[in-house]
Amino acid sequence: MKALVSVKRVVDYNVRVQVKSDGSGVVTDGVKHSMNPFDEIAMEEAVRLKEKGKVTEIVAVTIGGAKNEETLRTALAFGADRAIHVKEEGEVQPLTAAKALAAVLKKEDAKLFICGKQAIDDDANQTGQMVAALLDIAQATFASKVEIEGDKAKVTREVDAGLETIEVDLPAVVTTDLRLNEPRYLKLPDIMKAKKKPIDATSFGDLGVTPGAGFKVTKTTPPPTRSKGVMVKTVDELVSALKGKGLL
Amino acid sequence: MGASSPFYTAEHADFREQVRRFVAREITPHIERWETDGELPRALHRLAADAGLLQIGFPADCGGVDGADLFYEIVLTGELARAGSGGLIASLMSHGIATPPVAALGSAEQKKRFAEPVLAGDKIAALAITEPGGGSDVANLKTRAVRDGEHYVVDGSKTFITSGMRADLLTVAVRTGGDGLGGISLLVIEGDTPGLSRTPLQKMGWCCSDTATLYFDGCRVPVANRIGPENQGFVAIMRNFNHERIMLAAQAWAFAEVCYDESLAYARQRETFGRPLIQRQVIRHKLVDMRMQIDAVKAQLDLLAWRVMQGDVPIAELCLLKNLATSTLEAVASEAMQVLGGAGYLRGSAVERIYRETKVLTIGGGSREIMKDLAARQLGY
């Protein structure tokens, strides 16, 4: 069974994100980028399924500019067999990404599509669901456990009330939650092997996708800076201060 | 690194990223406890092996990784240093000085027994050269190994042995022949050999690294444990020293980088008399002086690493590099302490620990004075 895993290049989770002075977005030039952490979990899950013999081939796919090749190399070092680079330098919104990923999924005839539940840049949490809807296939989002049995997947999902276990027919979309697994450290031999694995380039044009803007970001603002706190000397002072703010 | 250096590729950058994660998750949260415990947990060796870190610098035929050049070792050192503990590097990587003779001269059987389990994190290896009666004077070492059938009987003592309390496999320099450098052999002595006893040594720094004095009292060691030909151990020891010195220079560079980063971050954040320290000229000048000295060390380190990779053996330059790097670390750690002020003097600060550990690098692996003497002789004075 073939698994397709989508990986997104995002500003590294350790970076303190700065808003551009004109409010048009966040600073990305000269800022460290890495693979979306939820997509690392998706890669790790695909590799574990391959190690268990449930998956025979892993294909990693990314959408973005030339630098996304680094993200694909990371996916290949994880254990993807080959990679597909949908080249696009401009902004990509979730629906456009979903259309492109759906086209790749159909073309590859993969039975399992795994992606992070969201990317830590825009936190949209839409792409996986849209891929499933576009192809009219099953979806199992926020997975914390994935088991493949024949042509079905048993997926434990993290929902508000606790855990929910569902069974879906393959092909299906699975989006990964934080507790699905802990991604491995990539070893040097795997990093070196990744260099030799193939990356195929494609484009929205090749995939028959017209990028469209479903929405427009009008303004980006940093969160309000925390104002200085007040030191209180006694419990009484604290209580009256809270009362003064209407909190008690 | 990356595009800014001819020596480092995208793979080096990817590897660095993995080591950085490993250190942040598996080491930094625990380092204070290990410093107090006085040793590293064995489980850490296994974790580091599973993450592919212990294998760097060793070929695949003894359980290592082919194609990992010296720059990967420098990257590894640079990232391990981020935990701010020299003892961690010394002890977790003690096989880096103990196991190369096995990799270079050992038989296939010896590699299987003495290198593979170490690189897999199952066993701990230590190198034992220095004796209570003399350090760098390897040619005159006194620990004797007398042949008795298929065994050597070893009597003597070794001291300042890193990982010496925990080591399962000790690479020991012994006298098998006559006086001088032509009578020395290397034996791997197993930790449970009857007649071997150990006492721990308390130190100024490197606290999470167990350091021992070893006593060999009639230890019977199979002749099959001898690495390389009898009485030809001296060359292997000297070759080992060259690698050890470049890695000690790498450590000094790496800890200087940590001191710089810590003091820069503190200077940005700390306010005095209404302004951040970083805006004070005296502090700015300290920081750029640090940066300048560190850059010089790194440039020479990378260049000599490249020359060594080409097969060159620049002994004098390596000695002087070790001195340059360790002197720089002394200067940088001292200035970093000044920038941190009282905060730097408190236990638990990385700079405080690094400052305490500057001396071990100017002494271990050949003291500063020995390095100068060796360099002068190599330069034909």
XYZ file of C-alpha atoms in Angstrom:
629
model
C 0.000 0.000 0.000
C 1.244 3.415 -0.915
C 1.093 6.324 1.539
C 1.274 9.968 0.573
C 2.476 12.423 3.212
C 2.318 16.170 2.752
C 4.987 18.284 4.407
C 4.981 22.055 4.754
C 7.926 24.372 5.228
C 7.176 26.787 8.054
C 9.026 29.227 10.288
C 10.809 27.088 12.891
C 8.909 26.627 16.138
C 11.817 28.057 18.134
C 11.770 31.360 16.241
C 10.172 34.351 17.886
C 7.913 35.507 15.069
C 8.025 39.215 14.219
C 5.238 41.099 12.465
C 6.375 43.208 9.493
C 6.300 46.925 10.230
C 3.706 47.577 7.484
C 1.384 44.918 8.923
C 1.381 42.912 5.673
C 2.430 39.674 7.358
C 5.267 38.211 9.404
C 8.991 38.397 8.722
C 10.180 35.268 6.915
C 13.364 36.517 5.213
C 16.510 35.332 6.942
C 14.433 33.399 9.462
C 15.051 29.740 10.219
C 12.504 27.416 8.641
C 11.850 23.739 9.188
C 9.243 21.059 8.592
C 5.879 21.736 10.246
C 6.079 19.701 13.497
C 2.672 18.046 12.866
C 3.972 16.914 9.465
C 7.006 15.376 11.183
C 4.528 13.326 13.178
C 2.817 12.389 9.895
C 6.153 11.293 8.412
C 7.010 9.317 11.533
C 3.645 7.530 11.429
C 4.076 6.623 7.763
C 7.548 5.241 8.482
C 6.248 3.201 11.429
C 3.467 1.785 9.255
C 6.097 0.846 6.683
C 8.241 -0.785 9.364
C 5.177 -2.795 10.423
C 4.716 -3.909 6.826
C 1.397 -2.075 6.416
C 2.775 0.463 3.967
C 5.118 -0.468 1.129
C 5.958 2.916 -0.338
C 6.019 6.411 1.127
C 5.798 9.442 -1.122
C 6.341 12.887 0.388
C 4.836 15.949 -1.241
C 5.302 19.647 -0.622
C 3.984 22.835 -2.173
C 6.175 25.909 -2.298
C 9.315 27.598 -3.561
C 12.813 26.310 -4.225
C 13.726 26.218 -0.544
C 11.021 23.622 0.081
C 13.489 21.116 -1.291
C 15.156 21.203 2.152
C 11.863 20.095 3.687
C 11.599 17.262 1.182
C 15.169 16.176 2.001
C 14.128 15.981 5.641
C 11.133 13.846 4.632
C 13.429 11.593 2.575
C 15.798 11.299 5.544
C 12.812 10.230 7.665
C 12.275 7.365 5.242
C 10.143 8.568 2.334
C 11.080 6.607 -0.799
C 10.652 9.536 -3.153
C 9.289 13.049 -3.166
C 7.156 15.361 -5.255
C 7.726 19.111 -5.300
C 4.770 21.188 -6.423
C 6.634 24.357 -7.304
C 4.881 27.581 -6.439
C 6.582 30.753 -5.263
C 3.405 32.653 -4.401
C 1.013 32.433 -1.473
C -0.949 29.184 -1.252
C -4.264 29.075 0.570
C -5.694 25.887 2.069
C -8.218 25.216 -0.712
C -5.588 25.588 -3.426
C -3.214 23.344 -1.481
C -5.999 20.795 -1.008
C -6.821 20.784 -4.742
C -3.161 20.210 -5.624
C -2.715 17.513 -2.969
C -5.946 15.811 -4.085
C -4.646 15.784 -7.666
C -1.338 14.244 -6.535
C -3.150 11.706 -4.375
C -5.357 10.664 -7.301
C -2.423 10.477 -9.698
C -0.332 8.418 -7.276
C -3.336 6.229 -6.411
C -2.183 6.212 -2.776
C -4.516 4.516 -0.308
C -3.507 6.631 2.661
C -2.947 10.360 2.855
C -1.360 11.541 6.091
C -0.775 15.169 6.988
C -0.444 17.301 10.080
C -3.749 18.465 11.541
C -2.543 22.012 10.979
C 0.602 23.947 10.118
C 2.074 26.120 12.840
C 2.273 29.197 10.583
C -1.370 29.946 9.766
C -2.937 27.234 11.995
C -5.716 26.866 9.416
C -6.542 23.216 10.120
C -8.385 22.842 6.822
C -6.237 21.176 4.192
C -6.683 17.533 5.228
C -10.444 17.863 5.521
C -10.675 19.617 2.141
C -8.619 16.900 0.424
C -11.075 14.288 1.726
C -14.068 16.348 0.621
C -12.659 17.026 -2.857
C -12.059 13.323 -3.469
C -15.141 12.212 -1.544
C -13.125 9.818 0.606
C -13.136 9.154 4.331
C -11.328 11.342 6.822
C -10.009 10.669 10.319
C -8.738 13.892 11.825
C -6.696 14.564 15.010
C -5.400 11.009 15.136
C -3.647 9.801 18.286
C -3.485 6.158 17.138
C -3.613 4.603 13.679
C -4.027 0.904 12.902
C -4.352 -0.489 9.401
C -6.390 -3.659 9.040
C -6.871 -4.835 5.466
C -8.650 -2.097 3.522
C -9.742 -0.276 6.659
C -8.036 2.025 9.114
C -8.908 2.105 12.803
C -8.131 5.564 14.086
C -8.324 6.907 17.621
C -9.139 10.617 17.548
C -8.623 13.286 20.143
C -11.978 15.002 20.596
C -13.188 17.500 23.184
C -14.803 14.841 25.358
C -11.819 12.477 25.281
C -10.909 9.787 22.773
C -13.059 8.490 19.971
C -12.189 5.429 17.902
C -13.541 5.220 14.382
C -13.085 2.856 11.468
C -12.747 4.292 7.974
C -12.528 2.674 4.552
C -9.376 3.228 2.565
C -8.479 5.372 0.743
C -8.669 7.853 3.572
C -7.180 11.039 4.893
C -5.589 10.966 8.354
C -4.502 14.167 10.100
C -2.094 13.843 12.983
C -2.381 15.192 16.498
C 0.511 15.878 18.835
C 0.312 12.628 20.783
C 0.279 10.221 17.840
C 4.004 9.542 18.143
C 7.335 11.121 18.951
C 9.333 11.656 15.755
C 12.736 9.976 15.704
C 16.119 11.668 15.487
C 17.346 11.439 11.913
C 20.627 9.584 11.686
C 23.517 10.711 9.562
C 23.391 7.715 7.158
C 19.723 8.481 6.488
C 20.513 12.168 5.970
C 23.183 11.128 3.466
C 20.900 8.609 1.711
C 18.221 11.286 1.321
C 20.515 13.182 -1.004
C 20.337 10.342 -3.528
C 16.570 9.815 -3.525
C 14.520 11.262 -6.383
C 12.486 14.456 -6.188
C 10.035 15.024 -9.055
C 8.999 18.561 -9.827
C 5.482 19.468 -10.856
C 3.306 22.576 -10.825
C -0.267 23.726 -10.338
C -0.487 23.890 -14.153
C 0.590 20.253 -14.540
C -1.922 19.229 -11.901
C -4.746 21.233 -13.475
C -5.128 23.486 -10.456
C -5.857 27.196 -10.759
C -4.643 29.018 -7.676
C -7.371 31.219 -6.341
C -7.681 33.559 -3.417
C -10.605 32.488 -1.266
C -9.795 35.112 1.286
C -7.462 38.042 1.712
C -5.346 38.880 4.747
C -6.048 42.543 5.381
C -3.775 43.166 8.327
C -1.375 41.384 10.639
C -0.793 42.797 14.092
C 1.362 41.563 16.957
C -0.434 40.555 20.156
C -0.742 43.448 22.620
C 2.334 43.760 24.800
C 1.744 42.896 28.413
C 1.629 45.994 30.563
C 3.575 46.171 33.782
C 2.072 44.365 36.756
C 1.269 45.807 40.159
C 2.931 44.561 43.342
C 0.573 44.184 46.283
C 1.806 43.991 49.863
C -1.065 42.250 51.639
C -3.903 39.852 50.910
C -6.372 42.625 51.713
C -4.776 44.847 49.106
C -4.982 41.987 46.586
C -8.666 41.397 47.333
C -9.549 45.063 46.997
C -7.548 45.328 43.770
C -9.442 42.369 42.313
C -12.730 43.876 43.491
C -11.760 47.172 41.924
C -11.376 45.389 38.582
C -14.712 43.680 39.055
C -13.047 40.257 39.179
C -14.355 39.335 42.636
C 27.988 27.518 8.438
C 26.044 26.354 5.394
C 26.740 28.527 2.400
C 29.106 30.699 4.404
C 31.783 28.004 4.610
C 33.422 25.777 2.006
C 33.641 22.955 4.559
C 30.017 22.485 5.584
C 27.213 21.100 3.407
C 23.444 20.949 3.739
C 23.907 17.483 5.276
C 26.115 18.940 7.995
C 23.374 21.482 8.694
C 20.710 18.756 8.845
C 22.869 16.691 11.175
C 23.456 19.708 13.409
C 19.715 20.250 13.652
C 19.214 16.675 14.850
C 21.988 16.906 17.451
C 20.578 20.212 18.657
C 17.189 18.581 19.215
C 18.765 15.636 20.971
C 20.673 17.911 23.338
C 17.619 20.077 24.049
C 15.403 17.065 24.820
C 17.659 14.397 26.249
C 20.530 16.277 27.909
C 19.869 19.886 28.922
C 16.876 19.063 31.173
C 18.980 16.561 33.157
C 22.496 17.943 33.132
C 22.313 19.574 36.569
C 21.328 16.269 38.159
C 24.129 14.382 36.419
C 26.614 17.031 37.534
C 25.491 16.381 41.099
C 25.458 12.601 40.643
C 29.053 12.719 39.421
C 28.371 10.478 36.460
C 26.207 10.005 33.392
C 23.496 7.327 33.315
C 24.265 4.348 31.121
C 20.902 4.833 29.439
C 22.210 8.075 27.921
C 24.867 6.155 25.990
C 22.159 3.948 24.503
C 19.980 6.946 23.633
C 22.912 8.697 21.976
C 23.725 5.541 20.018
C 20.094 5.184 18.924
C 20.176 8.765 17.690
C 23.311 7.914 15.711
C 25.677 10.175 17.640
C 28.220 7.767 19.131
C 29.000 6.286 15.720
C 30.330 9.514 14.206
C 34.052 9.329 13.418
C 34.159 5.529 13.127
C 33.895 3.420 9.970
C 30.986 1.075 9.334
C 33.142 -2.063 9.729
C 33.260 -1.488 13.491
C 29.707 -0.242 13.876
C 30.243 3.371 12.820
C 29.155 5.472 9.862
C 31.152 5.693 6.666
C 31.533 9.105 5.094
C 31.186 11.113 8.315
C 34.115 13.483 7.925
C 35.822 15.460 10.700
C 33.423 18.337 10.194
C 30.590 16.142 11.468
C 32.642 15.573 14.630
C 33.091 19.338 14.976
C 29.347 19.895 14.447
C 28.612 17.203 17.040
C 30.969 18.798 19.561
C 29.535 22.247 18.872
C 26.015 21.065 19.627
C 26.834 18.830 22.606
C 28.540 21.880 24.112
C 25.177 23.657 24.212
C 24.359 21.758 27.372
C 27.178 23.810 28.901
C 29.022 20.861 30.426
C 32.489 19.746 29.388
C 32.119 16.630 31.499
C 29.229 15.535 29.321
C 31.348 15.581 26.179
C 34.376 14.069 27.898
C 32.473 11.159 29.377
C 29.736 10.462 26.815
C 32.379 10.605 24.103
C 35.238 8.928 25.999
C 35.171 6.220 23.337
C 36.337 8.988 20.997
C 39.809 8.567 22.487
C 39.530 4.936 23.651
C 38.189 3.225 20.549
C 40.112 4.703 17.568
C 43.083 2.339 18.081
C 40.647 -0.611 17.858
C 39.129 0.846 14.690
C 42.533 1.542 13.137
C 44.542 -1.525 14.170
C 42.109 -4.088 15.577
C 41.235 -7.397 13.913
C 37.689 -8.063 12.722
C 37.132 -10.073 15.908
C 38.451 -7.234 18.102
C 36.246 -4.686 16.339
C 33.256 -6.913 17.012
C 34.120 -7.313 20.689
C 35.636 -3.941 21.582
C 34.167 -1.377 19.161
C 30.666 -2.486 18.115
C 29.127 -2.722 21.621
C 30.612 0.669 22.490
C 29.274 2.383 19.383
C 25.897 0.733 20.065
C 25.866 2.339 23.517
C 25.884 -1.028 25.314
C 29.375 -0.704 26.727
C 31.478 2.214 27.902
C 35.087 2.621 26.802
C 37.934 4.604 28.356
C 41.524 5.308 27.436
C 44.201 4.785 30.082
C 47.622 6.219 29.323
C 48.561 8.653 32.112
C 50.211 7.201 35.225
C 50.614 8.629 38.723
C 54.340 8.937 38.023
C 54.061 10.829 34.750
C 51.570 12.230 32.248
C 52.812 13.189 28.834
C 56.015 11.157 29.129
C 54.401 8.197 27.406
C 57.734 6.712 26.327
C 58.634 6.073 29.971
C 55.399 4.610 31.272
C 55.770 1.971 34.002
C 52.695 -0.278 33.937
C 54.110 -3.685 33.017
C 52.534 -6.501 31.044
C 54.538 -9.712 31.294
C 53.731 -12.523 28.900
C 52.613 -15.784 30.532
C 51.431 -18.257 27.892
C 48.334 -16.902 26.201
C 48.016 -14.069 28.724
C 49.756 -10.917 29.815
C 50.023 -10.321 33.538
C 49.509 -6.591 34.098
C 50.774 -4.690 37.141
C 50.738 -0.951 37.615
C 48.483 2.050 37.879
C 46.788 4.674 35.715
C 45.243 7.967 36.775
C 42.998 10.834 35.577
C 41.057 8.267 33.531
C 37.877 9.768 32.054
C 34.871 7.393 32.375
C 37.304 5.280 34.408
C 34.800 4.332 37.100
C 32.153 3.076 34.697
C 34.237 1.790 31.792
C 33.646 -1.790 30.646
C 36.529 -1.706 28.201
C 39.804 0.036 28.999
C 42.322 0.739 26.258
C 45.503 0.618 28.345
C 49.069 1.493 27.392
C 51.447 -1.027 28.960
C 55.130 -1.868 28.810
C 55.580 -5.228 27.113
C 59.199 -4.721 26.103
C 62.297 -2.787 27.102
C 62.670 0.861 28.087
C 61.547 3.716 25.931
C 58.973 4.110 23.202
C 59.812 0.811 21.523
C 58.490 -1.276 24.411
C 54.880 -0.154 24.591
C 51.742 -2.031 23.582
C 48.010 -1.352 23.804
C 45.757 -3.845 25.582
C 42.001 -3.795 25.966
C 41.374 -4.744 29.583
C 37.822 -5.626 30.491
C 36.245 -3.940 33.466
C 35.523 -7.149 35.356
C 39.087 -8.501 35.140
C 40.162 -9.821 38.570
C 42.896 -7.668 40.067
C 41.518 -4.395 38.621
C 40.382 -1.882 41.216
C 39.330 1.749 40.849
C 38.996 4.825 43.016
C 37.019 7.920 42.057
C 38.639 11.370 41.820
C 36.829 14.612 42.725
C 37.487 17.505 40.373
C 37.177 21.269 39.928
C 34.920 20.774 36.892
C 33.762 18.047 34.512
C 31.657 16.914 37.469
C 29.277 14.658 35.516
C 32.283 12.797 34.156
C 33.548 9.973 36.359
C 37.315 10.133 36.661
C 39.321 7.347 38.237
C 42.653 6.051 39.330
C 43.004 2.440 38.213
C 45.118 -0.219 39.906
C 46.181 -3.367 38.080
C 47.333 -6.071 40.463
C 48.272 -9.211 38.584
C 45.484 -8.766 36.016
C 45.510 -11.629 33.525
C 44.664 -10.247 30.082
C 44.389 -12.514 27.021
C 47.040 -11.902 24.359
C 44.058 -11.730 21.963
C 43.182 -8.390 23.605
C 46.355 -6.726 22.336
C 45.594 -4.072 19.719
C 48.204 -4.081 16.953
C 51.668 -5.645 17.059
C 53.600 -6.059 20.309
C 55.841 -3.140 21.304
C 54.429 -0.922 18.550
C 51.791 0.873 20.591
C 53.592 4.203 20.747
C 52.755 5.297 17.191
C 49.087 4.431 17.711
C 49.050 6.488 20.917
C 50.662 9.467 19.244
C 48.307 9.295 16.276
C 45.425 9.163 18.717
C 46.733 12.300 20.433
C 46.576 14.286 17.183
C 42.888 13.519 16.836
C 42.261 14.120 20.528
C 43.913 17.532 20.284
C 41.877 18.718 17.346
C 38.740 17.611 19.183
C 39.853 19.360 22.391
C 40.362 22.506 20.307
C 36.849 21.969 18.919
C 35.524 21.722 22.478
C 37.278 24.939 23.477
C 35.823 26.682 20.420
C 32.351 25.289 21.136
C 32.329 26.396 24.780
C 33.587 29.834 23.790
C 30.586 30.058 21.452
C 28.261 29.144 24.322
C 29.856 31.803 26.562
C 29.435 34.360 23.800
C 25.786 33.433 23.186
C 24.966 33.458 26.898
C 26.612 36.799 27.557
C 25.086 38.372 24.438
C 21.598 37.220 25.441
C 22.125 38.494 28.962
C 23.461 41.842 27.752
C 20.361 42.328 25.611
C 18.012 41.560 28.448
C 19.729 43.059 31.508
C 19.079 46.723 32.245
C 21.353 48.876 34.371
C 20.804 52.549 35.134
C 17.817 52.576 32.786
C 19.439 51.082 29.691
C 20.168 47.553 28.469
C 23.769 46.448 28.991
C 24.134 45.865 25.252
C 23.986 49.624 24.706
C 27.037 50.221 26.911
C 30.211 50.674 24.951
C 32.385 48.705 27.394
C 30.047 45.710 27.038
C 29.748 46.023 23.257
C 33.513 46.049 22.984
C 33.827 42.970 25.178
C 31.341 41.133 22.966
C 32.983 42.020 19.661
C 36.394 41.112 21.053
C 34.981 37.715 21.997
C 33.455 37.318 18.551
C 36.744 38.232 16.859
C 38.790 35.744 18.855
C 36.247 32.940 18.413
C 36.114 33.495 14.648
C 39.904 33.228 14.426
C 39.883 29.934 16.326
C 37.085 28.530 14.172
C 38.843 29.493 10.952
C 42.037 27.713 11.984
C 40.103 24.750 13.372
C 38.227 24.227 10.111
C 41.339 24.674 8.003
C 43.367 22.169 10.013
C 40.457 19.727 10.051
C 40.422 19.971 6.274
C 44.185 19.391 6.084
C 43.918 16.347 8.343
C 41.157 15.033 6.073
C 43.526 15.382 3.112
C 45.960 13.065 4.919
C 48.228 15.793 6.248
C 49.630 15.429 9.788
C 50.305 19.044 10.874
C 51.512 18.218 14.393
C 52.946 21.637 15.255
C 49.871 23.433 13.954
C 47.557 21.120 15.900
C 49.496 21.793 19.116
C 49.303 25.525 18.525
C 45.622 25.303 17.588
C 44.912 23.607 20.906
C 46.728 26.426 22.696
C 45.020 29.131 20.649
C 41.590 27.618 21.241
C 42.049 27.028 24.963
C 43.577 30.479 25.577
C 40.664 31.993 23.702
C 38.221 30.029 25.815
C 39.919 31.261 28.988
C 39.655 34.858 27.795
C 36.097 34.532 26.511
C 34.788 32.675 29.584
C 36.371 35.287 31.831
C 34.819 38.186 29.918
C 31.470 36.398 29.749
C 31.563 36.137 33.551
C 32.160 39.902 33.711
C 29.157 40.566 31.465
C 26.925 38.265 33.511
C 28.177 39.723 36.756
C 26.615 38.178 39.837
C 24.315 36.027 37.699
C 27.359 34.361 36.179
C 28.875 33.595 39.559
C 25.887 31.497 40.633
C 25.994 27.722 40.390
C 23.685 26.482 37.652
C 24.758 29.047 35.066
C 26.435 27.535 32.011
C 29.105 30.226 32.013
C 30.014 29.535 35.638
C 30.560 25.869 34.812
C 32.472 26.573 31.610
C 34.684 29.051 33.464
C 35.569 26.348 36.010
C 36.280 23.956 33.170
C 38.680 26.111 31.170
C 41.700 24.702 32.982
C 41.047 21.076 32.183
C 41.334 21.932 28.498
C 44.655 23.758 28.903
C 46.019 20.711 30.769
C 44.350 17.553 29.418
C 45.437 15.912 26.169
C 48.851 17.566 26.478
C 49.355 20.643 28.650
C 49.859 24.076 27.158
C 53.561 23.882 27.991
C 53.972 20.429 26.448
C 52.154 21.669 23.345
C 54.597 24.545 22.976
C 57.592 22.297 23.472
C 56.325 19.767 20.940
C 55.497 22.490 18.426
C 58.959 24.046 18.814
C 60.613 20.691 18.188
C 58.356 19.964 15.230
C 59.234 23.343 13.771
C 62.902 22.381 13.966
C 64.051 24.733 16.748
